[in-house]
């Protein structure tokens, strides 16, 4: 502290301990990027968000799926399709939530006014099936509509389809033999936003970070506590915590203060 320009915690397995690992930096006002999905409980999320607000700490937490190049053109094309009847997406994923990028992509496309969430899967890690459903509340001149997301191994990096009253839209990206070499290109928007955050900018306001964290946790709650049944956003207890995918990843004795 005092010699650090910015904090970047990009690992996934550390997310359940973000509120402990990052807190000294957030309290010191050091700009931070914390990997998705930010927190495994609303209590931990609120602790970090309140600290950032108190100390005016620039904070960014996002998934690469929120920065796909296709999002802005797709949102522009949506203006001409009439009322949305439904949407669905696919994404390469054998785990939830680590590589289930599409859950965050859909929020960037349609917004954060989600009424219900359901996650149906046979396992958090190495699943054979994975489906998440959002019910978006709708907005002016747009009634509520469903959005289904399927995670499975395959050649699709991702695909998105939107069914409108006047027109349907579709976009997709396939895996290529050089997909690993293309990662820097695919994530360049995210890296640019990180730099802006480190310079004091804002990718998303704190209330949006909380909202998308709450939506994520509602899906996790649906799977673990309701057997995949829909759960209303806003009903997950603040102190409920999802279990870490790697519970022994961090030795919690390091957090003991002398």
PDB file of C-alpha atoms in Angstrom:
ATOM      1  CA  UNK A   1       0.000   0.000   0.000  1.00  0.00           C
ATOM      2  CA  UNK A   2       1.410   3.383  -1.011  1.00  0.00           C
ATOM      3  CA  UNK A   3       3.474   1.906  -3.845  1.00  0.00           C
ATOM      4  CA  UNK A   4       0.679   0.228  -5.827  1.00  0.00           C
ATOM      5  CA  UNK A   5      -0.897   2.034  -8.794  1.00  0.00           C
ATOM      6  CA  UNK A   6      -3.766  -0.435  -9.294  1.00  0.00           C
ATOM      7  CA  UNK A   7      -5.017  -3.869  -8.268  1.00  0.00           C
ATOM      8  CA  UNK A   8      -5.890  -6.572 -10.798  1.00  0.00           C
ATOM      9  CA  UNK A   9      -7.314  -9.839  -9.498  1.00  0.00           C
ATOM     10  CA  UNK A  10      -8.141 -11.800 -12.658  1.00  0.00           C
ATOM     11  CA  UNK A  11      -8.298 -15.342 -11.270  1.00  0.00           C
ATOM     12  CA  UNK A  12     -11.659 -17.075 -10.983  1.00  0.00           C
ATOM     13  CA  UNK A  13     -11.051 -19.388  -8.030  1.00  0.00           C
ATOM     14  CA  UNK A  14     -10.240 -16.401  -5.805  1.00  0.00           C
ATOM     15  CA  UNK A  15     -13.654 -14.735  -6.278  1.00  0.00           C
ATOM     16  CA  UNK A  16     -15.169 -16.101  -3.028  1.00  0.00           C
ATOM     17  CA  UNK A  17     -12.321 -14.374  -1.140  1.00  0.00           C
ATOM     18  CA  UNK A  18     -12.337 -11.050  -3.034  1.00  0.00           C
ATOM     19  CA  UNK A  19     -13.790  -9.229  -0.042  1.00  0.00           C
ATOM     20  CA  UNK A  20     -10.803 -10.287   2.057  1.00  0.00           C
ATOM     21  CA  UNK A  21      -7.997 -10.186  -0.511  1.00  0.00           C
ATOM     22  CA  UNK A  22      -8.938  -6.823  -2.002  1.00  0.00           C
ATOM     23  CA  UNK A  23     -10.268  -4.938   1.012  1.00  0.00           C
ATOM     24  CA  UNK A  24      -6.975  -3.261   2.077  1.00  0.00           C
ATOM     25  CA  UNK A  25      -6.601  -1.853  -1.446  1.00  0.00           C
ATOM     26  CA  UNK A  26     -10.213  -0.725  -1.698  1.00  0.00           C
ATOM     27  CA  UNK A  27      -9.906   1.013   1.681  1.00  0.00           C
ATOM     28  CA  UNK A  28      -6.786   2.780   0.398  1.00  0.00           C
ATOM     29  CA  UNK A  29      -8.640   4.099  -2.669  1.00  0.00           C
ATOM     30  CA  UNK A  30      -6.509   2.104  -5.104  1.00  0.00           C
ATOM     31  CA  UNK A  31      -8.286   1.475  -8.453  1.00  0.00           C
ATOM     32  CA  UNK A  32      -9.196  -2.189  -8.793  1.00  0.00           C
ATOM     33  CA  UNK A  33     -10.312  -4.769 -11.302  1.00  0.00           C
ATOM     34  CA  UNK A  34     -11.867  -7.828  -9.656  1.00  0.00           C
ATOM     35  CA  UNK A  35     -12.724 -10.837 -11.778  1.00  0.00           C
ATOM     36  CA  UNK A  36     -16.273 -11.973 -12.448  1.00  0.00           C
ATOM     37  CA  UNK A  37     -18.694 -12.732 -10.866  1.00  0.00           C
ATOM     38  CA  UNK A  38     -17.378 -10.331  -8.170  1.00  0.00           C
ATOM     39  CA  UNK A  39     -18.773 -12.030  -5.057  1.00  0.00           C
ATOM     40  CA  UNK A  40     -20.350 -15.259  -3.840  1.00  0.00           C
ATOM     41  CA  UNK A  41     -22.695 -13.493  -1.425  1.00  0.00           C
ATOM     42  CA  UNK A  42     -24.520 -10.179  -1.395  1.00  0.00           C
ATOM     43  CA  UNK A  43     -23.072  -9.497   2.041  1.00  0.00           C
ATOM     44  CA  UNK A  44     -19.524  -9.675   0.648  1.00  0.00           C
ATOM     45  CA  UNK A  45     -20.534  -7.620  -2.387  1.00  0.00           C
ATOM     46  CA  UNK A  46     -22.076  -4.905  -0.215  1.00  0.00           C
ATOM     47  CA  UNK A  47     -18.978  -4.741   1.994  1.00  0.00           C
ATOM     48  CA  UNK A  48     -16.786  -4.050  -1.032  1.00  0.00           C
ATOM     49  CA  UNK A  49     -19.205  -1.662  -2.744  1.00  0.00           C
ATOM     50  CA  UNK A  50     -19.739   0.368   0.431  1.00  0.00           C
ATOM     51  CA  UNK A  51     -15.975   0.563   0.920  1.00  0.00           C
ATOM     52  CA  UNK A  52     -15.483   1.794  -2.655  1.00  0.00           C
ATOM     53  CA  UNK A  53     -18.201   4.409  -2.210  1.00  0.00           C
ATOM     54  CA  UNK A  54     -16.734   5.585   1.110  1.00  0.00           C
ATOM     55  CA  UNK A  55     -13.169   5.903  -0.203  1.00  0.00           C
ATOM     56  CA  UNK A  56     -14.034   6.940  -3.767  1.00  0.00           C
ATOM     57  CA  UNK A  57     -12.258   3.848  -5.118  1.00  0.00           C
ATOM     58  CA  UNK A  58     -12.589   3.204  -8.873  1.00  0.00           C
ATOM     59  CA  UNK A  59     -13.854  -0.356  -9.308  1.00  0.00           C
ATOM     60  CA  UNK A  60     -14.403  -2.551 -12.336  1.00  0.00           C
ATOM     61  CA  UNK A  61     -15.668  -6.116 -12.286  1.00  0.00           C
ATOM     62  CA  UNK A  62     -16.699  -7.699 -15.555  1.00  0.00           C
ATOM     63  CA  UNK A  63     -16.724 -10.827 -17.663  1.00  0.00           C
ATOM     64  CA  UNK A  64     -15.214 -10.934 -21.149  1.00  0.00           C
ATOM     65  CA  UNK A  65     -18.756 -11.577 -22.394  1.00  0.00           C
ATOM     66  CA  UNK A  66     -19.689  -8.008 -21.478  1.00  0.00           C
ATOM     67  CA  UNK A  67     -17.124  -6.690 -23.945  1.00  0.00           C
ATOM     68  CA  UNK A  68     -17.823  -8.711 -27.092  1.00  0.00           C
ATOM     69  CA  UNK A  69     -17.477  -6.532 -30.192  1.00  0.00           C
ATOM     70  CA  UNK A  70     -20.859  -7.679 -31.485  1.00  0.00           C
ATOM     71  CA  UNK A  71     -22.870  -6.221 -28.575  1.00  0.00           C
ATOM     72  CA  UNK A  72     -23.126  -2.586 -29.691  1.00  0.00           C
ATOM     73  CA  UNK A  73     -23.987  -3.373 -33.357  1.00  0.00           C
ATOM     74  CA  UNK A  74     -26.580  -5.856 -32.133  1.00  0.00           C
ATOM     75  CA  UNK A  75     -28.179  -3.288 -29.834  1.00  0.00           C
ATOM     76  CA  UNK A  76     -28.328  -0.836 -32.736  1.00  0.00           C
ATOM     77  CA  UNK A  77     -30.019  -3.420 -34.982  1.00  0.00           C
ATOM     78  CA  UNK A  78     -32.549  -4.192 -32.225  1.00  0.00           C
ATOM     79  CA  UNK A  79     -34.144  -0.785 -32.795  1.00  0.00           C
ATOM     80  CA  UNK A  80     -35.706  -2.084 -36.006  1.00  0.00           C
ATOM     81  CA  UNK A  81     -37.093  -5.482 -34.996  1.00  0.00           C
ATOM     82  CA  UNK A  82     -40.211  -4.387 -33.132  1.00  0.00           C
ATOM     83  CA  UNK A  83     -41.230  -5.859 -29.803  1.00  0.00           C
ATOM     84  CA  UNK A  84     -38.951  -8.638 -28.549  1.00  0.00           C
ATOM     85  CA  UNK A  85     -40.717 -11.983 -28.233  1.00  0.00           C
ATOM     86  CA  UNK A  86     -37.766 -13.898 -26.818  1.00  0.00           C
ATOM     87  CA  UNK A  87     -34.044 -14.523 -27.035  1.00  0.00           C
ATOM     88  CA  UNK A  88     -31.654 -17.394 -26.627  1.00  0.00           C
ATOM     89  CA  UNK A  89     -27.925 -17.912 -26.626  1.00  0.00           C
ATOM     90  CA  UNK A  90     -25.363 -20.690 -26.614  1.00  0.00           C
ATOM     91  CA  UNK A  91     -21.871 -20.658 -25.211  1.00  0.00           C
ATOM     92  CA  UNK A  92     -19.074 -23.163 -24.808  1.00  0.00           C
ATOM     93  CA  UNK A  93     -19.197 -24.052 -21.122  1.00  0.00           C
ATOM     94  CA  UNK A  94     -18.753 -27.134 -18.983  1.00  0.00           C
ATOM     95  CA  UNK A  95     -18.882 -25.247 -15.709  1.00  0.00           C
ATOM     96  CA  UNK A  96     -20.932 -22.596 -13.953  1.00  0.00           C
ATOM     97  CA  UNK A  97     -20.128 -19.800 -13.604  1.00  0.00           C
ATOM     98  CA  UNK A  98     -16.461 -19.717 -14.731  1.00  0.00           C
ATOM     99  CA  UNK A  99     -16.885 -20.025 -18.510  1.00  0.00           C
ATOM    100  CA  UNK A 100     -20.599 -19.302 -18.683  1.00  0.00           C
ATOM    101  CA  UNK A 101     -19.904 -15.901 -20.249  1.00  0.00           C
ATOM    102  CA  UNK A 102     -23.283 -15.537 -21.939  1.00  0.00           C
ATOM    103  CA  UNK A 103     -25.103 -14.867 -18.655  1.00  0.00           C
ATOM    104  CA  UNK A 104     -23.332 -11.506 -18.503  1.00  0.00           C
ATOM    105  CA  UNK A 105     -23.497 -10.825 -22.260  1.00  0.00           C
ATOM    106  CA  UNK A 106     -27.296 -10.970 -22.232  1.00  0.00           C
ATOM    107  CA  UNK A 107     -27.444  -8.462 -19.384  1.00  0.00           C
ATOM    108  CA  UNK A 108     -25.294  -6.029 -21.359  1.00  0.00           C
ATOM    109  CA  UNK A 109     -27.616  -6.408 -24.339  1.00  0.00           C
ATOM    110  CA  UNK A 110     -31.009  -6.211 -22.615  1.00  0.00           C
ATOM    111  CA  UNK A 111     -30.273  -4.438 -19.327  1.00  0.00           C
ATOM    112  CA  UNK A 112     -30.550  -5.447 -15.694  1.00  0.00           C
ATOM    113  CA  UNK A 113     -34.304  -5.380 -15.037  1.00  0.00           C
ATOM    114  CA  UNK A 114     -34.569  -9.143 -14.581  1.00  0.00           C
ATOM    115  CA  UNK A 115     -37.576 -10.425 -12.682  1.00  0.00           C
ATOM    116  CA  UNK A 116     -36.745 -14.124 -12.295  1.00  0.00           C
ATOM    117  CA  UNK A 117     -33.767 -16.421 -12.839  1.00  0.00           C
ATOM    118  CA  UNK A 118     -33.540 -20.200 -13.104  1.00  0.00           C
ATOM    119  CA  UNK A 119     -30.436 -22.377 -13.523  1.00  0.00           C
ATOM    120  CA  UNK A 120     -30.830 -26.037 -14.391  1.00  0.00           C
ATOM    121  CA  UNK A 121     -27.696 -28.188 -14.427  1.00  0.00           C
ATOM    122  CA  UNK A 122     -26.481 -31.554 -13.199  1.00  0.00           C
ATOM    123  CA  UNK A 123     -23.257 -30.128 -11.778  1.00  0.00           C
ATOM    124  CA  UNK A 124     -21.479 -26.843 -11.229  1.00  0.00           C
ATOM    125  CA  UNK A 125     -18.246 -28.294 -12.611  1.00  0.00           C
ATOM    126  CA  UNK A 126     -17.985 -30.688 -15.575  1.00  0.00           C
ATOM    127  CA  UNK A 127     -21.710 -30.661 -16.211  1.00  0.00           C
ATOM    128  CA  UNK A 128     -23.419 -32.527 -19.033  1.00  0.00           C
ATOM    129  CA  UNK A 129     -26.215 -29.965 -19.337  1.00  0.00           C
ATOM    130  CA  UNK A 130     -26.559 -26.330 -18.291  1.00  0.00           C
ATOM    131  CA  UNK A 131     -29.389 -23.905 -18.953  1.00  0.00           C
ATOM    132  CA  UNK A 132     -30.139 -20.527 -17.472  1.00  0.00           C
ATOM    133  CA  UNK A 133     -33.379 -18.628 -18.040  1.00  0.00           C
ATOM    134  CA  UNK A 134     -33.945 -14.926 -17.437  1.00  0.00           C
ATOM    135  CA  UNK A 135     -37.364 -13.299 -17.397  1.00  0.00           C
ATOM    136  CA  UNK A 136     -36.813  -9.659 -18.304  1.00  0.00           C
ATOM    137  CA  UNK A 137     -39.436  -7.245 -16.966  1.00  0.00           C
ATOM    138  CA  UNK A 138     -39.651  -5.280 -20.187  1.00  0.00           C
ATOM    139  CA  UNK A 139     -39.778  -1.526 -20.574  1.00  0.00           C
ATOM    140  CA  UNK A 140     -41.750   1.161 -22.383  1.00  0.00           C
ATOM    141  CA  UNK A 141     -43.643  -0.450 -25.275  1.00  0.00           C
ATOM    142  CA  UNK A 142     -41.923  -3.764 -24.499  1.00  0.00           C
ATOM    143  CA  UNK A 143     -43.638  -6.501 -22.520  1.00  0.00           C
ATOM    144  CA  UNK A 144     -41.791  -9.046 -20.389  1.00  0.00           C
ATOM    145  CA  UNK A 145     -39.911 -11.712 -22.355  1.00  0.00           C
ATOM    146  CA  UNK A 146     -37.800 -14.821 -21.709  1.00  0.00           C
ATOM    147  CA  UNK A 147     -34.141 -15.306 -22.499  1.00  0.00           C
ATOM    148  CA  UNK A 148     -32.719 -18.853 -22.457  1.00  0.00           C
ATOM    149  CA  UNK A 149     -28.990 -19.550 -22.375  1.00  0.00           C
ATOM    150  CA  UNK A 150     -27.481 -22.966 -23.054  1.00  0.00           C
ATOM    151  CA  UNK A 151     -23.969 -23.986 -22.060  1.00  0.00           C
ATOM    152  CA  UNK A 152     -22.383 -26.992 -23.732  1.00  0.00           C
ATOM    153  CA  UNK A 153     -19.125 -28.047 -25.382  1.00  0.00           C
ATOM    154  CA  UNK A 154     -19.054 -27.547 -29.134  1.00  0.00           C
ATOM    155  CA  UNK A 155     -17.649 -25.461 -31.985  1.00  0.00           C
ATOM    156  CA  UNK A 156     -19.623 -22.354 -31.004  1.00  0.00           C
ATOM    157  CA  UNK A 157     -17.673 -19.829 -28.978  1.00  0.00           C
ATOM    158  CA  UNK A 158     -21.098 -18.271 -28.630  1.00  0.00           C
ATOM    159  CA  UNK A 159     -24.273 -17.547 -30.574  1.00  0.00           C
ATOM    160  CA  UNK A 160     -27.124 -15.129 -29.911  1.00  0.00           C
ATOM    161  CA  UNK A 161     -30.592 -15.054 -31.454  1.00  0.00           C
ATOM    162  CA  UNK A 162     -33.294 -12.442 -30.819  1.00  0.00           C
ATOM    163  CA  UNK A 163     -36.848 -12.973 -32.065  1.00  0.00           C
ATOM    164  CA  UNK A 164     -38.702  -9.744 -32.781  1.00  0.00           C
ATOM    165  CA  UNK A 165     -42.216  -9.009 -33.958  1.00  0.00           C
ATOM    166  CA  UNK A 166     -40.868  -7.606 -37.245  1.00  0.00           C
ATOM    167  CA  UNK A 167     -37.482  -9.259 -37.660  1.00  0.00           C
ATOM    168  CA  UNK A 168     -35.153 -11.840 -36.124  1.00  0.00           C
ATOM    169  CA  UNK A 169     -31.497 -11.168 -35.379  1.00  0.00           C
ATOM    170  CA  UNK A 170     -28.618 -13.581 -35.037  1.00  0.00           C
ATOM    171  CA  UNK A 171     -24.904 -13.296 -34.422  1.00  0.00           C
ATOM    172  CA  UNK A 172     -22.287 -15.908 -33.611  1.00  0.00           C
ATOM    173  CA  UNK A 173     -18.602 -16.546 -33.289  1.00  0.00           C
ATOM    174  CA  UNK A 174     -17.029 -19.921 -33.914  1.00  0.00           C
ATOM    175  CA  UNK A 175     -13.905 -21.400 -32.412  1.00  0.00           C
ATOM    176  CA  UNK A 176     -10.971 -21.350 -34.833  1.00  0.00           C
ATOM    177  CA  UNK A 177      -7.753 -23.398 -34.756  1.00  0.00           C
ATOM    178  CA  UNK A 178      -5.967 -20.267 -33.501  1.00  0.00           C
ATOM    179  CA  UNK A 179      -8.497 -19.355 -30.810  1.00  0.00           C
ATOM    180  CA  UNK A 180      -5.864 -19.148 -28.075  1.00  0.00           C
ATOM    181  CA  UNK A 181      -3.816 -16.671 -30.099  1.00  0.00           C
ATOM    182  CA  UNK A 182      -6.991 -14.634 -30.669  1.00  0.00           C
ATOM    183  CA  UNK A 183      -7.722 -14.184 -26.967  1.00  0.00           C
ATOM    184  CA  UNK A 184      -5.881 -10.849 -26.773  1.00  0.00           C
ATOM    185  CA  UNK A 185      -8.014  -9.497 -29.623  1.00  0.00           C
ATOM    186  CA  UNK A 186     -11.202 -10.893 -28.095  1.00  0.00           C
ATOM    187  CA  UNK A 187     -10.413  -9.296 -24.737  1.00  0.00           C
ATOM    188  CA  UNK A 188      -8.895  -6.030 -25.935  1.00  0.00           C
ATOM    189  CA  UNK A 189     -12.074  -4.038 -25.161  1.00  0.00           C
ATOM    190  CA  UNK A 190     -11.988  -5.350 -21.609  1.00  0.00           C
ATOM    191  CA  UNK A 191      -8.301  -4.481 -21.225  1.00  0.00           C
ATOM    192  CA  UNK A 192      -8.930  -0.941 -22.479  1.00  0.00           C
ATOM    193  CA  UNK A 193     -11.742  -0.492 -19.939  1.00  0.00           C
ATOM    194  CA  UNK A 194      -9.414  -1.772 -17.199  1.00  0.00           C
ATOM    195  CA  UNK A 195      -6.882   0.915 -18.064  1.00  0.00           C
ATOM    196  CA  UNK A 196      -9.582   3.569 -17.994  1.00  0.00           C
ATOM    197  CA  UNK A 197     -10.626   2.354 -14.555  1.00  0.00           C
ATOM    198  CA  UNK A 198      -7.027   2.432 -13.327  1.00  0.00           C
ATOM    199  CA  UNK A 199      -6.888   6.053 -14.481  1.00  0.00           C
ATOM    200  CA  UNK A 200      -9.966   6.902 -12.418  1.00  0.00           C
ATOM    201  CA  UNK A 201     -12.717   6.204 -14.959  1.00  0.00           C
ATOM    202  CA  UNK A 202     -15.907   4.192 -14.543  1.00  0.00           C
ATOM    203  CA  UNK A 203     -17.010   1.232 -16.666  1.00  0.00           C
ATOM    204  CA  UNK A 204     -20.202   0.652 -14.669  1.00  0.00           C
ATOM    205  CA  UNK A 205     -21.657   2.420 -11.625  1.00  0.00           C
ATOM    206  CA  UNK A 206     -21.642   0.555  -8.313  1.00  0.00           C
ATOM    207  CA  UNK A 207     -25.384  -0.063  -8.377  1.00  0.00           C
ATOM    208  CA  UNK A 208     -25.071  -1.968 -11.676  1.00  0.00           C
ATOM    209  CA  UNK A 209     -22.244  -4.068 -10.230  1.00  0.00           C
ATOM    210  CA  UNK A 210     -24.520  -4.995  -7.343  1.00  0.00           C
ATOM    211  CA  UNK A 211     -27.466  -5.702  -9.632  1.00  0.00           C
ATOM    212  CA  UNK A 212     -25.616  -8.096 -11.915  1.00  0.00           C
ATOM    213  CA  UNK A 213     -24.064  -9.806  -8.878  1.00  0.00           C
ATOM    214  CA  UNK A 214     -27.542 -10.252  -7.413  1.00  0.00           C
ATOM    215  CA  UNK A 215     -28.809 -11.729 -10.693  1.00  0.00           C
ATOM    216  CA  UNK A 216     -25.870 -14.148 -10.798  1.00  0.00           C
ATOM    217  CA  UNK A 217     -26.454 -15.235  -7.196  1.00  0.00           C
ATOM    218  CA  UNK A 218     -30.176 -15.689  -7.860  1.00  0.00           C
ATOM    219  CA  UNK A 219     -29.276 -18.231 -10.535  1.00  0.00           C
ATOM    220  CA  UNK A 220     -26.863 -20.016  -8.218  1.00  0.00           C
ATOM    221  CA  UNK A 221     -29.579 -20.062  -5.527  1.00  0.00           C
ATOM    222  CA  UNK A 222     -32.060 -21.514  -8.018  1.00  0.00           C
ATOM    223  CA  UNK A 223     -29.727 -24.430  -8.723  1.00  0.00           C
ATOM    224  CA  UNK A 224     -28.615 -25.143  -5.175  1.00  0.00           C
ATOM    225  CA  UNK A 225     -31.743 -24.375  -3.150  1.00  0.00           C
ATOM    226  CA  UNK A 226     -34.687 -24.723  -5.555  1.00  0.00           C
ATOM    227  CA  UNK A 227     -33.668 -27.565  -7.881  1.00  0.00           C
ATOM    228  CA  UNK A 228     -33.571 -25.278 -10.905  1.00  0.00           C
ATOM    229  CA  UNK A 229     -36.954 -23.639 -10.299  1.00  0.00           C
ATOM    230  CA  UNK A 230     -37.320 -19.913 -11.077  1.00  0.00           C
ATOM    231  CA  UNK A 231     -36.412 -17.562  -8.227  1.00  0.00           C
ATOM    232  CA  UNK A 232     -37.441 -13.911  -8.005  1.00  0.00           C
ATOM    233  CA  UNK A 233     -34.582 -11.442  -8.023  1.00  0.00           C
ATOM    234  CA  UNK A 234     -34.476  -9.705  -4.653  1.00  0.00           C
ATOM    235  CA  UNK A 235     -35.463 -12.745  -2.587  1.00  0.00           C
ATOM    236  CA  UNK A 236     -32.043 -14.349  -2.035  1.00  0.00           C
ATOM    237  CA  UNK A 237     -30.964 -13.702   1.594  1.00  0.00           C
ATOM    238  CA  UNK A 238     -28.120 -11.205   1.832  1.00  0.00           C
ATOM    239  CA  UNK A 239     -26.031 -13.565   3.990  1.00  0.00           C
ATOM    240  CA  UNK A 240     -26.579 -16.607   1.730  1.00  0.00           C
ATOM    241  CA  UNK A 241     -23.293 -17.659   0.130  1.00  0.00           C
ATOM    242  CA  UNK A 242     -22.640 -19.939  -2.818  1.00  0.00           C
ATOM    243  CA  UNK A 243     -19.948 -22.565  -2.191  1.00  0.00           C
ATOM    244  CA  UNK A 244     -16.507 -22.034  -3.767  1.00  0.00           C
ATOM    245  CA  UNK A 245     -15.751 -24.284  -6.729  1.00  0.00           C
ATOM    246  CA  UNK A 246     -12.328 -24.871  -5.164  1.00  0.00           C
ATOM    247  CA  UNK A 247     -12.934 -24.610  -1.388  1.00  0.00           C
ATOM    248  CA  UNK A 248      -9.279 -25.239  -0.467  1.00  0.00           C
ATOM    249  CA  UNK A 249      -7.890 -22.727  -2.954  1.00  0.00           C
ATOM    250  CA  UNK A 250      -7.144 -20.145  -0.259  1.00  0.00           C
ATOM    251  CA  UNK A 251      -5.716 -20.883   3.169  1.00  0.00           C
ATOM    252  CA  UNK A 252      -7.918 -18.640   5.310  1.00  0.00           C
ATOM    253  CA  UNK A 253      -5.293 -18.518   8.054  1.00  0.00           C
ATOM    254  CA  UNK A 254      -3.548 -15.813   5.990  1.00  0.00           C
ATOM    255  CA  UNK A 255      -6.385 -13.441   6.925  1.00  0.00           C
ATOM    256  CA  UNK A 256      -5.775 -13.650  10.661  1.00  0.00           C
ATOM    257  CA  UNK A 257      -4.477 -10.367  12.004  1.00  0.00           C
ATOM    258  CA  UNK A 258      -1.936 -10.259  14.778  1.00  0.00           C
TER     259      UNK A 258
END
